[in-house]
Amino acid sequence: MALYSEKVMDHFRNPRNVGVIEDADGVGEVGNAKCGDIMKIYLKIENGIVEDVKFETFGCASAVASSSMATELIKGKPVSEALKLTNQAVAEALDGLPAYKMHCSVLAEEAIKNALEDYYKKHPEAKRD
Ligand code: FES
């Protein structure tokens, strides 16, 4: 069996939503101290919906594929749903990651959660539901 699924390779080679949102409503950045990889997520939120999301990832193939898939999974979704995104869901959507690469998907979950927390900080009027 190949080490990486076709979906992982696809999202690594053609990552979706790469870039920066200049006037983002929330920005989240996380790093993994062990491997040194860094992931940054930018969110544009309107009426409680993730209207746009972009990422910058300086990391391994699994981290790039995880960020790409994670952005696809929350784009167009309510903030309440985006908050519930788990790294397992990201890995499953990628048809799996090798066990020792699961931490790469954790970065995606954490970066999105951080960006959403930043959004709530910057928009105290936003309701949590
Ligand atoms: Fe560090 Fe993948 S090896 S995020």
GROMACS .gro file of N, CA, C and O and ligand atoms in nm:
model
  520
    1MET      N    1   0.085  -0.120   0.000
    1MET     CA    2   0.000   0.000   0.000
    1MET      C    3   0.088   0.125   0.000
    1MET      O    4   0.191   0.128   0.066
    2ALA      N    5   0.044   0.222  -0.075
    2ALA     CA    6   0.120   0.347  -0.077
    2ALA      C    7   0.114   0.412   0.061
    2ALA      O    8   0.015   0.398   0.133
    3LEU      N    9   0.217   0.483   0.094
    3LEU     CA   10   0.224   0.550   0.224
    3LEU      C   11   0.113   0.655   0.235
    3LEU      O   12   0.044   0.665   0.336
    4TYR      N   13   0.094   0.730   0.127
    4TYR     CA   14  -0.005   0.838   0.129
    4TYR      C   15  -0.118   0.807   0.033
    4TYR      O   16  -0.094   0.756  -0.077
    5SER      N   17  -0.240   0.843   0.074
    5SER     CA   18  -0.355   0.822  -0.014
    5SER      C   19  -0.346   0.918  -0.132
    5SER      O   20  -0.273   1.018  -0.129
    6GLU      N   21  -0.424   0.886  -0.236
    6GLU     CA   22  -0.426   0.975  -0.352
    6GLU      C   23  -0.475   1.114  -0.314
    6GLU      O   24  -0.432   1.214  -0.370
    7LYS      N   25  -0.569   1.117  -0.219
    7LYS     CA   26  -0.623   1.248  -0.178
    7LYS      C   27  -0.515   1.333  -0.110
    7LYS      O   28  -0.508   1.453  -0.131
    8VAL      N   29  -0.434   1.268  -0.028
    8VAL     CA   30  -0.326   1.342   0.037
    8VAL      C   31  -0.233   1.399  -0.071
    8VAL      O   32  -0.197   1.518  -0.069
    9MET      N   33  -0.196   1.315  -0.168
    9MET     CA   34  -0.105   1.360  -0.274
    9MET      C   35  -0.169   1.473  -0.354
    9MET      O   36  -0.102   1.571  -0.390
   10ASP      N   37  -0.298   1.460  -0.382
   10ASP     CA   38  -0.368   1.562  -0.460
   10ASP      C   39  -0.367   1.696  -0.386
   10ASP      O   40  -0.335   1.800  -0.442
   11HIS      N   41  -0.405   1.691  -0.257
   11HIS     CA   42  -0.412   1.817  -0.180
   11HIS      C   43  -0.273   1.873  -0.150
   11HIS      O   44  -0.258   1.993  -0.127
   12PHE      N   45  -0.172   1.787  -0.152
   12PHE     CA   46  -0.034   1.835  -0.134
   12PHE      C   47   0.014   1.903  -0.262
   12PHE      O   48   0.071   2.012  -0.259
   13ARG      N   49  -0.016   1.838  -0.377
   13ARG     CA   50   0.033   1.894  -0.504
   13ARG      C   51  -0.049   2.014  -0.549
   13ARG      O   52   0.003   2.105  -0.612
   14ASN      N   53  -0.181   2.010  -0.522
   14ASN     CA   54  -0.270   2.120  -0.564
   14ASN      C   55  -0.348   2.170  -0.445
   14ASN      O   56  -0.470   2.153  -0.437
   15PRO      N   57  -0.279   2.230  -0.349
   15PRO     CA   58  -0.352   2.272  -0.229
   15PRO      C   59  -0.458   2.378  -0.261
   15PRO      O   60  -0.435   2.467  -0.343
   16ARG      N   61  -0.577   2.362  -0.199
   16ARG     CA   62  -0.685   2.458  -0.217
   16ARG      C   63  -0.671   2.568  -0.113
   16ARG      O   64  -0.630   2.541   0.001
   17ASN      N   65  -0.711   2.687  -0.150
   17ASN     CA   66  -0.721   2.800  -0.055
   17ASN      C   67  -0.587   2.844   0.006
   17ASN      O   68  -0.582   2.882   0.122
   18VAL      N   69  -0.481   2.837  -0.074
   18VAL     CA   70  -0.353   2.887  -0.025
   18VAL      C   71  -0.353   3.039  -0.035
   18VAL      O   72  -0.402   3.095  -0.132
   19GLY      N   73  -0.300   3.105   0.066
   19GLY     CA   74  -0.284   3.250   0.057
   19GLY      C   75  -0.316   3.321   0.187
   19GLY      O   76  -0.319   3.261   0.293
   20VAL      N   77  -0.341   3.450   0.172
   20VAL     CA   78  -0.360   3.538   0.286
   20VAL      C   79  -0.490   3.615   0.265
   20VAL      O   80  -0.524   3.646   0.152
   21ILE      N   81  -0.564   3.641   0.373
   21ILE     CA   82  -0.678   3.734   0.364
   21ILE      C   83  -0.635   3.859   0.441
   21ILE      O   84  -0.615   3.852   0.563
   22GLU      N   85  -0.617   3.968   0.368
   22GLU     CA   86  -0.563   4.090   0.430
   22GLU      C   87  -0.652   4.142   0.543
   22GLU      O   88  -0.603   4.179   0.648
   23ASP      N   89  -0.783   4.147   0.519
   23ASP     CA   90  -0.874   4.204   0.620
   23ASP      C   91  -0.949   4.092   0.691
   23ASP      O   92  -1.070   4.098   0.711
   24ALA      N   93  -0.873   3.990   0.731
   24ALA     CA   94  -0.935   3.872   0.793
   24ALA      C   95  -1.008   3.908   0.922
   24ALA      O   96  -0.967   3.999   0.994
   25ASP      N   97  -1.116   3.837   0.951
   25ASP     CA   98  -1.190   3.855   1.076
   25ASP      C   99  -1.127   3.775   1.189
   25ASP      O  100  -1.153   3.801   1.306
   26GLY      N  101  -1.048   3.676   1.152
   26GLY     CA  102  -0.980   3.595   1.253
   26GLY      C  103  -0.857   3.531   1.191
   26GLY      O  104  -0.862   3.486   1.077
   27VAL      N  105  -0.748   3.530   1.268
   27VAL     CA  106  -0.625   3.468   1.221
   27VAL      C  107  -0.574   3.375   1.330
   27VAL      O  108  -0.577   3.411   1.448
   28GLY      N  109  -0.534   3.257   1.292
   28GLY     CA  110  -0.482   3.162   1.389
   28GLY      C  111  -0.351   3.104   1.341
   28GLY      O  112  -0.338   3.070   1.223
   29GLU      N  113  -0.255   3.096   1.431
   29GLU     CA  114  -0.126   3.039   1.393
   29GLU      C  115  -0.083   2.938   1.498
   29GLU      O  116  -0.093   2.966   1.617
   30VAL      N  117  -0.041   2.823   1.452
   30VAL     CA  118   0.010   2.722   1.545
   30VAL      C  119   0.137   2.661   1.488
   30VAL      O  120   0.160   2.665   1.367
   31GLY      N  121   0.215   2.606   1.577
   31GLY     CA  122   0.337   2.538   1.534
   31GLY      C  123   0.354   2.411   1.615
   31GLY      O  124   0.298   2.397   1.723
   32ASN      N  125   0.428   2.320   1.558
   32ASN     CA  126   0.462   2.199   1.632
   32ASN      C  127   0.610   2.208   1.667
   32ASN      O  128   0.695   2.215   1.579
   33ALA      N  129   0.637   2.211   1.797
   33ALA     CA  130   0.775   2.235   1.842
   33ALA      C  131   0.869   2.123   1.798
   33ALA      O  132   0.986   2.147   1.772
   34LYS      N  133   0.816   2.001   1.785
   34LYS     CA  134   0.902   1.888   1.752
   34LYS      C  135   0.951   1.894   1.608
   34LYS      O  136   1.069   1.880   1.581
   35CYS      N  137   0.857   1.913   1.514
   35CYS     CA  138   0.898   1.909   1.373
   35CYS      C  139   0.925   2.049   1.320
   35CYS      O  140   0.984   2.065   1.214
   36GLY      N  141   0.880   2.152   1.392
   36GLY     CA  142   0.906   2.289   1.349
   36GLY      C  143   0.810   2.342   1.244
   36GLY      O  144   0.828   2.451   1.193
   37ASP      N  145   0.707   2.263   1.211
   37ASP     CA  146   0.613   2.308   1.109
   37ASP      C  147   0.518   2.413   1.164
   37ASP      O  148   0.481   2.410   1.282
   38ILE      N  149   0.478   2.506   1.077
   38ILE     CA  150   0.393   2.617   1.118
   38ILE      C  151   0.275   2.628   1.022
   38ILE      O  152   0.290   2.611   0.900
   39MET      N  153   0.158   2.655   1.080
   39MET     CA  154   0.037   2.670   0.998
   39MET      C  155  -0.037   2.796   1.040
   39MET      O  156  -0.051   2.824   1.159
   40LYS      N  157  -0.083   2.870   0.940
   40LYS     CA  158  -0.156   2.993   0.968
   40LYS      C  159  -0.286   2.991   0.889
   40LYS      O  160  -0.286   2.959   0.769
   41ILE      N  161  -0.395   3.024   0.958
   41ILE     CA  162  -0.528   3.022   0.894
   41ILE      C  163  -0.591   3.160   0.902
   41ILE      O  164  -0.585   3.225   1.007
   42TYR      N  165  -0.648   3.204   0.792
   42TYR     CA  166  -0.717   3.334   0.786
   42TYR      C  167  -0.865   3.308   0.757
   42TYR      O  168  -0.898   3.230   0.667
   43LEU      N  169  -0.952   3.377   0.831
   43LEU     CA  170  -1.096   3.357   0.813
   43LEU      C  171  -1.166   3.488   0.779
   43LEU      O  172  -1.136   3.592   0.838
   44LYS      N  173  -1.259   3.479   0.687
   44LYS     CA  174  -1.350   3.590   0.659
   44LYS      C  175  -1.488   3.540   0.699
   44LYS      O  176  -1.536   3.439   0.645
   45ILE      N  177  -1.549   3.606   0.796
   45ILE     CA  178  -1.677   3.557   0.847
   45ILE      C  179  -1.785   3.663   0.831
   45ILE      O  180  -1.765   3.780   0.866
   46GLU      N  181  -1.895   3.621   0.771
   46GLU     CA  182  -2.009   3.712   0.755
   46GLU      C  183  -2.135   3.643   0.801
   46GLU      O  184  -2.164   3.530   0.759
   47ASN      N  185  -2.212   3.712   0.885
   47ASN     CA  186  -2.337   3.657   0.938
   47ASN      C  187  -2.321   3.516   0.992
   47ASN      O  188  -2.404   3.428   0.969
   48GLY      N  189  -2.213   3.494   1.063
   48GLY     CA  190  -2.190   3.364   1.126
   48GLY      C  191  -2.149   3.253   1.031
   48GLY      O  192  -2.146   3.136   1.069
   49ILE      N  193  -2.117   3.289   0.906
   49ILE     CA  194  -2.076   3.188   0.808
   49ILE      C  195  -1.931   3.214   0.767
   49ILE      O  196  -1.891   3.329   0.747
   50VAL      N  197  -1.854   3.104   0.753
   50VAL     CA  198  -1.717   3.116   0.704
   50VAL      C  199  -1.725   3.141   0.553
   50VAL      O  200  -1.740   3.048   0.474
   51GLU      N  201  -1.718   3.269   0.516
   51GLU     CA  202  -1.732   3.304   0.375
   51GLU      C  203  -1.606   3.272   0.297
   51GLU      O  204  -1.610   3.236   0.180
   52ASP      N  205  -1.491   3.290   0.363
   52ASP     CA  206  -1.366   3.262   0.294
   52ASP      C  207  -1.262   3.217   0.396
   52ASP      O  208  -1.268   3.255   0.513
   53VAL      N  209  -1.172   3.136   0.349
   53VAL     CA  210  -1.066   3.086   0.438
   53VAL      C  211  -0.942   3.061   0.353
   53VAL      O  212  -0.952   3.009   0.241
   54LYS      N  213  -0.829   3.104   0.406
   54LYS     CA  214  -0.702   3.082   0.334
   54LYS      C  215  -0.598   3.033   0.434
   54LYS      O  216  -0.610   3.054   0.555
   55PHE      N  217  -0.497   2.966   0.382
   55PHE     CA  218  -0.393   2.919   0.473
   55PHE      C  219  -0.253   2.936   0.415
   55PHE      O  220  -0.235   2.942   0.293
   56GLU      N  221  -0.158   2.944   0.508
   56GLU     CA  222  -0.016   2.938   0.473
   56GLU      C  223   0.043   2.831   0.564
   56GLU      O  224   0.028   2.840   0.686
   57THR      N  225   0.105   2.732   0.504
   57THR     CA  226   0.165   2.626   0.584
   57THR      C  227   0.309   2.605   0.543
   57THR      O  228   0.338   2.588   0.425
   58PHE      N  229   0.397   2.615   0.642
   58PHE     CA  230   0.536   2.585   0.618
   58PHE      C  231   0.559   2.451   0.687
   58PHE      O  232   0.583   2.445   0.807
   59GLY      N  233   0.540   2.346   0.611
   59GLY     CA  234   0.549   2.217   0.677
   59GLY      C  235   0.551   2.102   0.579
   59GLY      O  236   0.567   2.120   0.458
   60CYS      N  237   0.531   1.984   0.636
   60CYS     CA  238   0.542   1.861   0.559
   60CYS      C  239   0.421   1.843   0.467
   60CYS      O  240   0.323   1.917   0.475
   61ALA      N  241   0.429   1.741   0.385
   61ALA     CA  242   0.322   1.713   0.288
   61ALA      C  243   0.188   1.691   0.359
   61ALA      O  244   0.084   1.741   0.313
   62SER      N  245   0.190   1.618   0.470
   62SER     CA  246   0.065   1.590   0.541
   62SER      C  247   0.008   1.717   0.602
   62SER      O  248  -0.115   1.734   0.609
   63ALA      N  249   0.094   1.808   0.645
   63ALA     CA  250   0.046   1.934   0.702
   63ALA      C  251  -0.018   2.020   0.593
   63ALA      O  252  -0.123   2.080   0.614
   64VAL      N  253   0.043   2.022   0.476
   64VAL     CA  254  -0.013   2.100   0.364
   64VAL      C  255  -0.147   2.039   0.323
   64VAL      O  256  -0.248   2.109   0.308
   65ALA      N  257  -0.150   1.906   0.306
   65ALA     CA  258  -0.274   1.840   0.265
   65ALA      C  259  -0.382   1.858   0.372
   65ALA      O  260  -0.499   1.881   0.339
   66SER      N  261  -0.345   1.851   0.500
   66SER     CA  262  -0.443   1.867   0.608
   66SER      C  263  -0.499   2.008   0.609
   66SER      O  264  -0.620   2.027   0.627
   67SER      N  265  -0.413   2.109   0.590
   67SER     CA  266  -0.467   2.245   0.590
   67SER      C  267  -0.558   2.266   0.471
   67SER      O  268  -0.664   2.329   0.482
   68SER      N  269  -0.518   2.215   0.356
   68SER     CA  270  -0.601   2.230   0.236
   68SER      C  271  -0.738   2.165   0.257
   68SER      O  272  -0.841   2.228   0.233
   69MET      N  273  -0.738   2.042   0.307
   69MET     CA  274  -0.866   1.972   0.328
   69MET      C  275  -0.948   2.042   0.437
   69MET      O  276  -1.070   2.059   0.423
   70ALA      N  277  -0.882   2.086   0.543
   70ALA     CA  278  -0.954   2.151   0.653
   70ALA      C  279  -1.024   2.278   0.603
   70ALA      O  280  -1.139   2.305   0.640
   71THR      N  281  -0.956   2.355   0.519
   71THR     CA  282  -1.019   2.478   0.468
   71THR      C  283  -1.141   2.443   0.383
   71THR      O  284  -1.243   2.510   0.390
   72GLU      N  285  -1.128   2.336   0.304
   72GLU     CA  286  -1.241   2.294   0.221
   72GLU      C  287  -1.360   2.251   0.308
   72GLU      O  288  -1.475   2.274   0.274
   73LEU      N  289  -1.329   2.188   0.422
   73LEU     CA  290  -1.435   2.135   0.508
   73LEU      C  291  -1.512   2.245   0.581
   73LEU      O  292  -1.627   2.225   0.620
   74ILE      N  293  -1.448   2.361   0.604
   74ILE     CA  294  -1.520   2.465   0.679
   74ILE      C  295  -1.571   2.578   0.591
   74ILE      O  296  -1.651   2.660   0.636
   75LYS      N  297  -1.527   2.583   0.467
   75LYS     CA  298  -1.568   2.692   0.379
   75LYS      C  299  -1.719   2.685   0.354
   75LYS      O  300  -1.772   2.580   0.318
   76GLY      N  301  -1.786   2.798   0.377
   76GLY     CA  302  -1.930   2.804   0.355
   76GLY      C  303  -2.012   2.750   0.471
   76GLY      O  304  -2.135   2.747   0.465
   77LYS      N  305  -1.943   2.706   0.577
   77LYS     CA  306  -2.014   2.646   0.691
   77LYS      C  307  -2.034   2.748   0.803
   77LYS      O  308  -1.957   2.843   0.814
   78PRO      N  309  -2.135   2.726   0.888
   78PRO     CA  310  -2.150   2.813   1.004
   78PRO      C  311  -2.030   2.800   1.098
   78PRO      O  312  -1.969   2.692   1.106
   79VAL      N  313  -2.002   2.909   1.169
   79VAL     CA  314  -1.891   2.910   1.264
   79VAL      C  315  -1.906   2.796   1.365
   79VAL      O  316  -1.809   2.729   1.402
   80SER      N  317  -2.031   2.773   1.409
   80SER     CA  318  -2.055   2.668   1.509
   80SER      C  319  -2.008   2.531   1.459
   80SER      O  320  -1.959   2.449   1.537
   81GLU      N  321  -2.022   2.508   1.328
   81GLU     CA  322  -1.977   2.380   1.272
   81GLU      C  323  -1.826   2.377   1.258
   81GLU      O  324  -1.762   2.274   1.283
   82ALA      N  325  -1.770   2.491   1.215
   82ALA     CA  326  -1.624   2.499   1.198
   82ALA      C  327  -1.553   2.471   1.330
   82ALA      O  328  -1.448   2.408   1.333
   83LEU      N  329  -1.615   2.516   1.441
   83LEU     CA  330  -1.557   2.495   1.574
   83LEU      C  331  -1.547   2.347   1.609
   83LEU      O  332  -1.466   2.307   1.692
   84LYS      N  333  -1.635   2.268   1.546
   84LYS     CA  334  -1.639   2.125   1.582
   84LYS      C  335  -1.548   2.040   1.495
   84LYS      O  336  -1.542   1.918   1.514
   85LEU      N  337  -1.480   2.102   1.400
   85LEU     CA  338  -1.394   2.023   1.312
   85LEU      C  339  -1.283   1.956   1.392
   85LEU      O  340  -1.212   2.022   1.468
   86THR      N  341  -1.270   1.827   1.374
   86THR     CA  342  -1.165   1.754   1.446
   86THR      C  343  -1.056   1.709   1.350
   86THR      O  344  -1.079   1.700   1.229
   87ASN      N  345  -0.940   1.682   1.405
   87ASN     CA  346  -0.833   1.634   1.319
   87ASN      C  347  -0.867   1.498   1.260
   87ASN      O  348  -0.827   1.466   1.149
   88GLN      N  349  -0.946   1.419   1.335
   88GLN     CA  350  -0.986   1.289   1.279
   88GLN      C  351  -1.070   1.307   1.153
   88GLN      O  352  -1.055   1.233   1.056
   89ALA      N  353  -1.159   1.408   1.156
   89ALA     CA  354  -1.244   1.433   1.039
   89ALA      C  355  -1.159   1.475   0.919
   89ALA      O  356  -1.186   1.435   0.805
   90VAL      N  357  -1.055   1.555   0.947
   90VAL     CA  358  -0.966   1.598   0.839
   90VAL      C  359  -0.893   1.477   0.782
   90VAL      O  360  -0.887   1.457   0.660
   91ALA      N  361  -0.839   1.394   0.871
   91ALA     CA  362  -0.765   1.275   0.826
   91ALA      C  363  -0.856   1.180   0.749
   91ALA      O  364  -0.818   1.125   0.646
   92GLU      N  365  -0.979   1.164   0.798
   92GLU     CA  366  -1.073   1.075   0.728
   92GLU      C  367  -1.105   1.127   0.590
   92GLU      O  368  -1.113   1.051   0.494
   93ALA      N  369  -1.126   1.259   0.580
   93ALA     CA  370  -1.158   1.318   0.449
   93ALA      C  371  -1.042   1.301   0.352
   93ALA      O  372  -1.062   1.302   0.230
   94LEU      N  373  -0.923   1.283   0.407
   94LEU     CA  374  -0.805   1.260   0.321
   94LEU      C  375  -0.783   1.111   0.295
   94LEU      O  376  -0.680   1.073   0.242
   95ASP      N  377  -0.881   1.028   0.333
   95ASP     CA  378  -0.868   0.882   0.323
   95ASP      C  379  -0.754   0.830   0.408
   95ASP      O  380  -0.686   0.734   0.371
   96GLY      N  381  -0.731   0.898   0.519
   96GLY     CA  382  -0.634   0.848   0.617
   96GLY      C  383  -0.497   0.911   0.605
   96GLY      O  384  -0.458   0.959   0.499
   97LEU      N  385  -0.428   0.910   0.719
   97LEU     CA  386  -0.288   0.952   0.725
   97LEU      C  387  -0.213   0.843   0.799
   97LEU      O  388  -0.270   0.777   0.887
   98PRO      N  389  -0.085   0.823   0.770
   98PRO     CA  390  -0.009   0.726   0.848
   98PRO      C  391  -0.013   0.768   0.995
   98PRO      O  392  -0.016   0.888   1.025
   99ALA      N  393  -0.012   0.672   1.086
   99ALA     CA  394  -0.027   0.701   1.229
   99ALA      C  395   0.072   0.806   1.277
   99ALA      O  396   0.036   0.898   1.352
  100TYR      N  397   0.195   0.797   1.233
  100TYR     CA  398   0.295   0.892   1.282
  100TYR      C  399   0.281   1.029   1.217
  100TYR      O  400   0.359   1.120   1.247
  101LYS      N  401   0.182   1.043   1.128
  101LYS     CA  402   0.156   1.173   1.064
  101LYS      C  403   0.025   1.235   1.113
  101LYS      O  404  -0.017   1.340   1.063
  102MET      N  405  -0.039   1.170   1.210
  102MET     CA  406  -0.166   1.224   1.258
  102MET      C  407  -0.148   1.362   1.322
  102MET      O  408  -0.238   1.446   1.316
  103HIS      N  409  -0.031   1.386   1.382
  103HIS     CA  410  -0.011   1.515   1.448
  103HIS      C  411  -0.019   1.630   1.347
  103HIS      O  412  -0.048   1.744   1.383
  104CYS      N  413   0.007   1.601   1.220
  104CYS     CA  414   0.001   1.706   1.118
  104CYS      C  415  -0.144   1.755   1.102
  104CYS      O  416  -0.168   1.873   1.081
  105SER      N  417  -0.240   1.661   1.114
  105SER     CA  418  -0.381   1.701   1.103
  105SER      C  419  -0.425   1.776   1.229
  105SER      O  420  -0.516   1.858   1.224
  106VAL      N  421  -0.358   1.748   1.342
  106VAL     CA  422  -0.390   1.820   1.466
  106VAL      C  423  -0.359   1.969   1.448
  106VAL      O  424  -0.431   2.056   1.497
  107LEU      N  425  -0.252   1.998   1.376
  107LEU     CA  426  -0.217   2.139   1.350
  107LEU      C  427  -0.333   2.210   1.282
  107LEU      O  428  -0.364   2.325   1.314
  108ALA      N  429  -0.397   2.143   1.186
  108ALA     CA  430  -0.507   2.206   1.112
  108ALA      C  431  -0.624   2.235   1.206
  108ALA      O  432  -0.682   2.345   1.203
  109GLU      N  433  -0.658   2.139   1.289
  109GLU     CA  434  -0.769   2.160   1.385
  109GLU      C  435  -0.735   2.277   1.477
  109GLU      O  436  -0.818   2.367   1.499
  110GLU      N  437  -0.614   2.279   1.529
  110GLU     CA  438  -0.576   2.384   1.625
  110GLU      C  439  -0.569   2.521   1.559
  110GLU      O  440  -0.610   2.621   1.618
  111ALA      N  441  -0.518   2.526   1.437
  111ALA     CA  442  -0.506   2.656   1.369
  111ALA      C  443  -0.645   2.715   1.343
  111ALA      O  444  -0.667   2.835   1.361
  112ILE      N  445  -0.740   2.629   1.306
  112ILE     CA  446  -0.877   2.678   1.282
  112ILE      C  447  -0.940   2.723   1.413
  112ILE      O  448  -1.003   2.828   1.421
  113LYS      N  449  -0.922   2.645   1.518
  113LYS     CA  450  -0.978   2.684   1.649
  113LYS      C  451  -0.918   2.817   1.695
  113LYS      O  452  -0.990   2.904   1.745
  114ASN      N  453  -0.787   2.834   1.678
  114ASN     CA  454  -0.723   2.960   1.716
  114ASN      C  455  -0.780   3.076   1.636
  114ASN      O  456  -0.803   3.184   1.690
  115ALA      N  457  -0.799   3.055   1.507
  115ALA     CA  458  -0.852   3.162   1.421
  115ALA      C  459  -0.994   3.198   1.463
  115ALA      O  460  -1.033   3.315   1.463
  116LEU      N  461  -1.072   3.098   1.504
  116LEU     CA  462  -1.210   3.125   1.548
  116LEU      C  463  -1.209   3.197   1.683
  116LEU      O  464  -1.290   3.288   1.706
  117GLU      N  465  -1.117   3.160   1.771
  117GLU     CA  466  -1.106   3.232   1.899
  117GLU      C  467  -1.067   3.378   1.874
  117GLU      O  468  -1.117   3.469   1.940
  118ASP      N  469  -0.978   3.397   1.779
  118ASP     CA  470  -0.936   3.533   1.743
  118ASP      C  471  -1.055   3.612   1.689
  118ASP      O  472  -1.073   3.730   1.720
  119TYR      N  473  -1.137   3.545   1.610
  119TYR     CA  474  -1.258   3.608   1.557
  119TYR      C  475  -1.350   3.652   1.671
  119TYR      O  476  -1.399   3.766   1.673
  120TYR      N  477  -1.371   3.566   1.769
  120TYR     CA  478  -1.459   3.601   1.882
  120TYR      C  479  -1.399   3.716   1.963
  120TYR      O  480  -1.471   3.800   2.016
  121LYS      N  481  -1.266   3.718   1.974
  121LYS     CA  482  -1.200   3.825   2.047
  121LYS      C  483  -1.221   3.959   1.977
  121LYS      O  484  -1.248   4.061   2.039
  122LYS      N  485  -1.207   3.954   1.844
  122LYS     CA  486  -1.219   4.078   1.766
  122LYS      C  487  -1.364   4.120   1.745
  122LYS      O  488  -1.391   4.234   1.707
  123HIS      N  489  -1.455   4.026   1.761
  123HIS     CA  490  -1.597   4.054   1.739
  123HIS      C  491  -1.678   4.010   1.861
  123HIS      O  492  -1.749   3.909   1.856
  124PRO      N  493  -1.664   4.087   1.970
  124PRO     CA  494  -1.734   4.046   2.093
  124PRO      C  495  -1.884   4.040   2.077
  124PRO      O  496  -1.954   3.975   2.157
  125GLU      N  497  -1.934   4.103   1.973
  125GLU     CA  498  -2.079   4.101   1.950
  125GLU      C  499  -2.125   3.965   1.892
  125GLU      O  500  -2.245   3.934   1.897
  126ALA      N  501  -2.031   3.889   1.839
  126ALA     CA  502  -2.069   3.762   1.778
  126ALA      C  503  -2.118   3.663   1.884
  126ALA      O  504  -2.052   3.646   1.986
  127LYS      N  505  -2.228   3.602   1.856
  127LYS     CA  506  -2.284   3.506   1.952
  127LYS      C  507  -2.224   3.368   1.931
  127LYS      O  508  -2.204   3.326   1.818
  128ARG      N  509  -2.198   3.298   2.038
  128ARG     CA  510  -2.156   3.158   2.028
  128ARG      C  511  -2.281   3.073   2.039
  128ARG      O  512  -2.361   3.094   2.129
  129ASP      N  513  -2.294   2.979   1.949
  129ASP     CA  514  -2.410   2.889   1.966
  129ASP      C  515  -2.369   2.745   1.947
  129ASP      O  516  -2.252   2.715   1.933
  130FES    FE1  517   0.522   1.834   1.138
  130FES    FE2  518   0.382   1.710   0.961
  130FES     S1  519   0.579   1.658   1.028
  130FES     S2  520   0.326   1.882   1.074
   0.00000   0.00000   0.00000
